[in-house]
Amino acid sequence: MKQKLTLIAFFALFLTGFSACKKEEFSEKPLKYKMFGKWQVEKITRAVTGQAPVTENYNAPGDYIDFRENDDDDFEQSLDGDRAIGTWTVNIDDSFVLRYSFGSLSAKLDNISESRFQFTGTTRNAQGQTETHTYYLKR
């Protein structure tokens, strides 16, 4: 009888442990973890205050943003062969900041899925004007 109880207890413990290891769905993950990895840049729309928006199409394999999963929250961006590196920080409200050596982009999530990522951010250009950038990324 004692062996049966021990076996039943072991089996119940095993089932509890196994069922607790459910894989987290993409939609349940925090934004930071959804952003990790390399995203190919399809296009970027830039609008300067008082001017018509301009869309630049990319889509080459070398046009990407790579949000690295490390302690420093580094990212690398490559557009038309111009490479920039920096750090990024995600806030509680699904906004985030990309910090480059030449400035920063304060961004807000538009939408994200496992294969698509769109965000809009603002920065100041060399003339002191506000620029709005909308990034369209894919995997």
Tab-separated table of C-alpha atoms in Angstrom:
chain	number	residue	atom	x	y	z
A	1	MET	CA	0.000	0.000	0.000
A	2	LYS	CA	2.849	2.356	0.859
A	3	GLN	CA	4.456	1.699	-2.544
A	4	LYS	CA	1.197	2.537	-4.337
A	5	LEU	CA	0.869	5.834	-2.460
A	6	THR	CA	4.486	6.698	-3.206
A	7	LEU	CA	4.003	5.844	-6.877
A	8	ILE	CA	0.789	7.902	-7.099
A	9	ALA	CA	2.450	10.856	-5.338
A	10	PHE	CA	5.457	10.650	-7.695
A	11	PHE	CA	3.185	10.478	-10.749
A	12	ALA	CA	1.103	13.473	-9.530
A	13	LEU	CA	4.285	15.466	-8.899
A	14	PHE	CA	5.592	14.580	-12.356
A	15	LEU	CA	2.339	15.677	-14.045
A	16	THR	CA	2.279	18.945	-12.105
A	17	GLY	CA	5.858	19.717	-13.071
A	18	PHE	CA	5.320	18.800	-16.707
A	19	SER	CA	2.147	20.868	-17.097
A	20	ALA	CA	3.818	23.905	-15.474
A	21	CYS	CA	6.362	24.033	-18.322
A	22	LYS	CA	3.949	25.526	-20.849
A	23	LYS	CA	5.613	27.506	-23.620
A	24	GLU	CA	4.855	31.221	-23.408
A	25	GLU	CA	2.884	32.517	-26.396
A	26	PHE	CA	4.330	35.443	-28.398
A	27	SER	CA	1.380	37.664	-27.494
A	28	GLU	CA	2.022	37.099	-23.765
A	29	LYS	CA	5.671	38.174	-23.866
A	30	PRO	CA	6.780	41.660	-22.785
A	31	LEU	CA	7.664	44.024	-25.656
A	32	LYS	CA	11.393	43.795	-25.002
A	33	TYR	CA	11.379	40.043	-25.651
A	34	LYS	CA	9.246	40.444	-28.775
A	35	MET	CA	11.782	42.910	-30.180
A	36	PHE	CA	14.862	40.703	-29.702
A	37	GLY	CA	16.600	39.565	-32.860
A	38	LYS	CA	17.327	40.762	-36.345
A	39	TRP	CA	14.613	42.585	-38.308
A	40	GLN	CA	14.917	43.456	-41.994
A	41	VAL	CA	14.007	47.063	-42.789
A	42	GLU	CA	11.396	47.315	-45.558
A	43	LYS	CA	10.931	51.071	-45.505
A	44	ILE	CA	11.152	54.159	-43.344
A	45	THR	CA	8.833	57.131	-43.716
A	46	ARG	CA	10.331	60.423	-42.524
A	47	ALA	CA	8.353	63.603	-41.977
A	48	VAL	CA	9.846	66.938	-40.955
A	49	THR	CA	7.521	69.499	-39.428
A	50	GLY	CA	5.974	71.576	-42.216
A	51	GLN	CA	7.170	69.305	-45.057
A	52	ALA	CA	5.655	66.385	-46.969
A	53	PRO	CA	6.645	62.896	-45.729
A	54	VAL	CA	9.336	61.016	-47.654
A	55	THR	CA	9.419	57.212	-47.822
A	56	GLU	CA	12.698	55.383	-48.364
A	57	ASN	CA	12.434	51.736	-49.437
A	58	TYR	CA	15.132	49.303	-48.392
A	59	ASN	CA	14.483	45.520	-48.462
A	60	ALA	CA	18.108	44.476	-49.113
A	61	PRO	CA	19.496	41.733	-46.826
A	62	GLY	CA	22.016	44.273	-45.482
A	63	ASP	CA	19.264	46.671	-44.336
A	64	TYR	CA	18.398	45.599	-40.810
A	65	ILE	CA	18.046	46.451	-37.148
A	66	ASP	CA	19.351	43.845	-34.718
A	67	PHE	CA	18.069	44.170	-31.138
A	68	ARG	CA	20.587	42.124	-29.206
A	69	GLU	CA	19.713	40.033	-26.191
A	70	ASN	CA	22.516	41.012	-23.842
A	71	ASP	CA	23.089	42.848	-20.563
A	72	ASP	CA	23.885	46.132	-22.338
A	73	ASP	CA	20.726	46.214	-24.516
A	74	ASP	CA	22.784	46.950	-27.630
A	75	PHE	CA	21.366	47.259	-31.109
A	76	GLU	CA	22.933	47.537	-34.536
A	77	GLN	CA	21.344	49.251	-37.506
A	78	SER	CA	22.528	48.980	-41.084
A	79	LEU	CA	20.874	50.985	-43.875
A	80	ASP	CA	22.403	51.243	-47.365
A	81	GLY	CA	25.727	50.121	-45.918
A	82	ASP	CA	25.774	52.800	-43.203
A	83	ARG	CA	26.115	51.039	-39.873
A	84	ALA	CA	25.162	52.570	-36.527
A	85	ILE	CA	25.246	51.035	-33.089
A	86	GLY	CA	23.626	52.103	-29.860
A	87	THR	CA	21.548	51.043	-26.894
A	88	TRP	CA	17.814	50.710	-26.402
A	89	THR	CA	15.442	50.872	-23.461
A	90	VAL	CA	11.819	49.718	-23.278
A	91	ASN	CA	9.370	51.491	-20.966
A	92	ILE	CA	6.321	50.041	-19.223
A	93	ASP	CA	3.894	51.758	-21.625
A	94	ASP	CA	5.357	49.976	-24.715
A	95	SER	CA	7.366	53.024	-25.683
A	96	PHE	CA	11.109	52.741	-26.134
A	97	VAL	CA	14.189	54.828	-26.850
A	98	LEU	CA	16.936	54.075	-29.357
A	99	ARG	CA	20.148	55.891	-28.398
A	100	TYR	CA	22.689	56.425	-31.170
A	101	SER	CA	26.049	58.214	-30.842
A	102	PHE	CA	24.523	61.147	-32.758
A	103	GLY	CA	21.198	61.412	-30.861
A	104	SER	CA	18.162	59.445	-29.809
A	105	LEU	CA	14.802	58.367	-31.197
A	106	SER	CA	11.848	58.258	-28.781
A	107	ALA	CA	9.499	55.649	-30.224
A	108	LYS	CA	6.043	54.181	-29.649
A	109	LEU	CA	4.957	50.719	-30.781
A	110	ASP	CA	2.431	50.737	-33.632
A	111	ASN	CA	2.177	46.943	-33.911
A	112	ILE	CA	4.287	43.820	-33.569
A	113	SER	CA	3.878	40.156	-34.462
A	114	GLU	CA	6.328	37.309	-34.917
A	115	SER	CA	6.988	38.445	-38.500
A	116	ARG	CA	6.130	42.196	-38.597
A	117	PHE	CA	7.157	45.165	-36.474
A	118	GLN	CA	6.130	48.795	-36.961
A	119	PHE	CA	6.984	51.731	-34.738
A	120	THR	CA	6.969	55.520	-34.940
A	121	GLY	CA	9.520	57.739	-33.268
A	122	THR	CA	10.545	61.362	-33.044
A	123	THR	CA	13.920	63.048	-32.974
A	124	ARG	CA	15.444	66.473	-33.644
A	125	ASN	CA	17.486	67.041	-36.795
A	126	ALA	CA	20.611	69.216	-37.103
A	127	GLN	CA	18.435	72.288	-37.796
A	128	GLY	CA	16.467	71.724	-34.583
A	129	GLN	CA	13.290	70.605	-36.375
A	130	THR	CA	11.205	67.671	-35.132
A	131	GLU	CA	11.395	64.623	-37.388
A	132	THR	CA	8.950	61.732	-37.228
A	133	HIS	CA	10.197	58.339	-38.437
A	134	THR	CA	7.953	55.326	-39.027
A	135	TYR	CA	9.871	52.058	-39.381
A	136	TYR	CA	8.399	49.040	-41.182
A	137	LEU	CA	10.319	45.865	-40.308
A	138	LYS	CA	9.891	42.178	-41.083
A	139	ARG	CA	11.540	38.823	-40.360
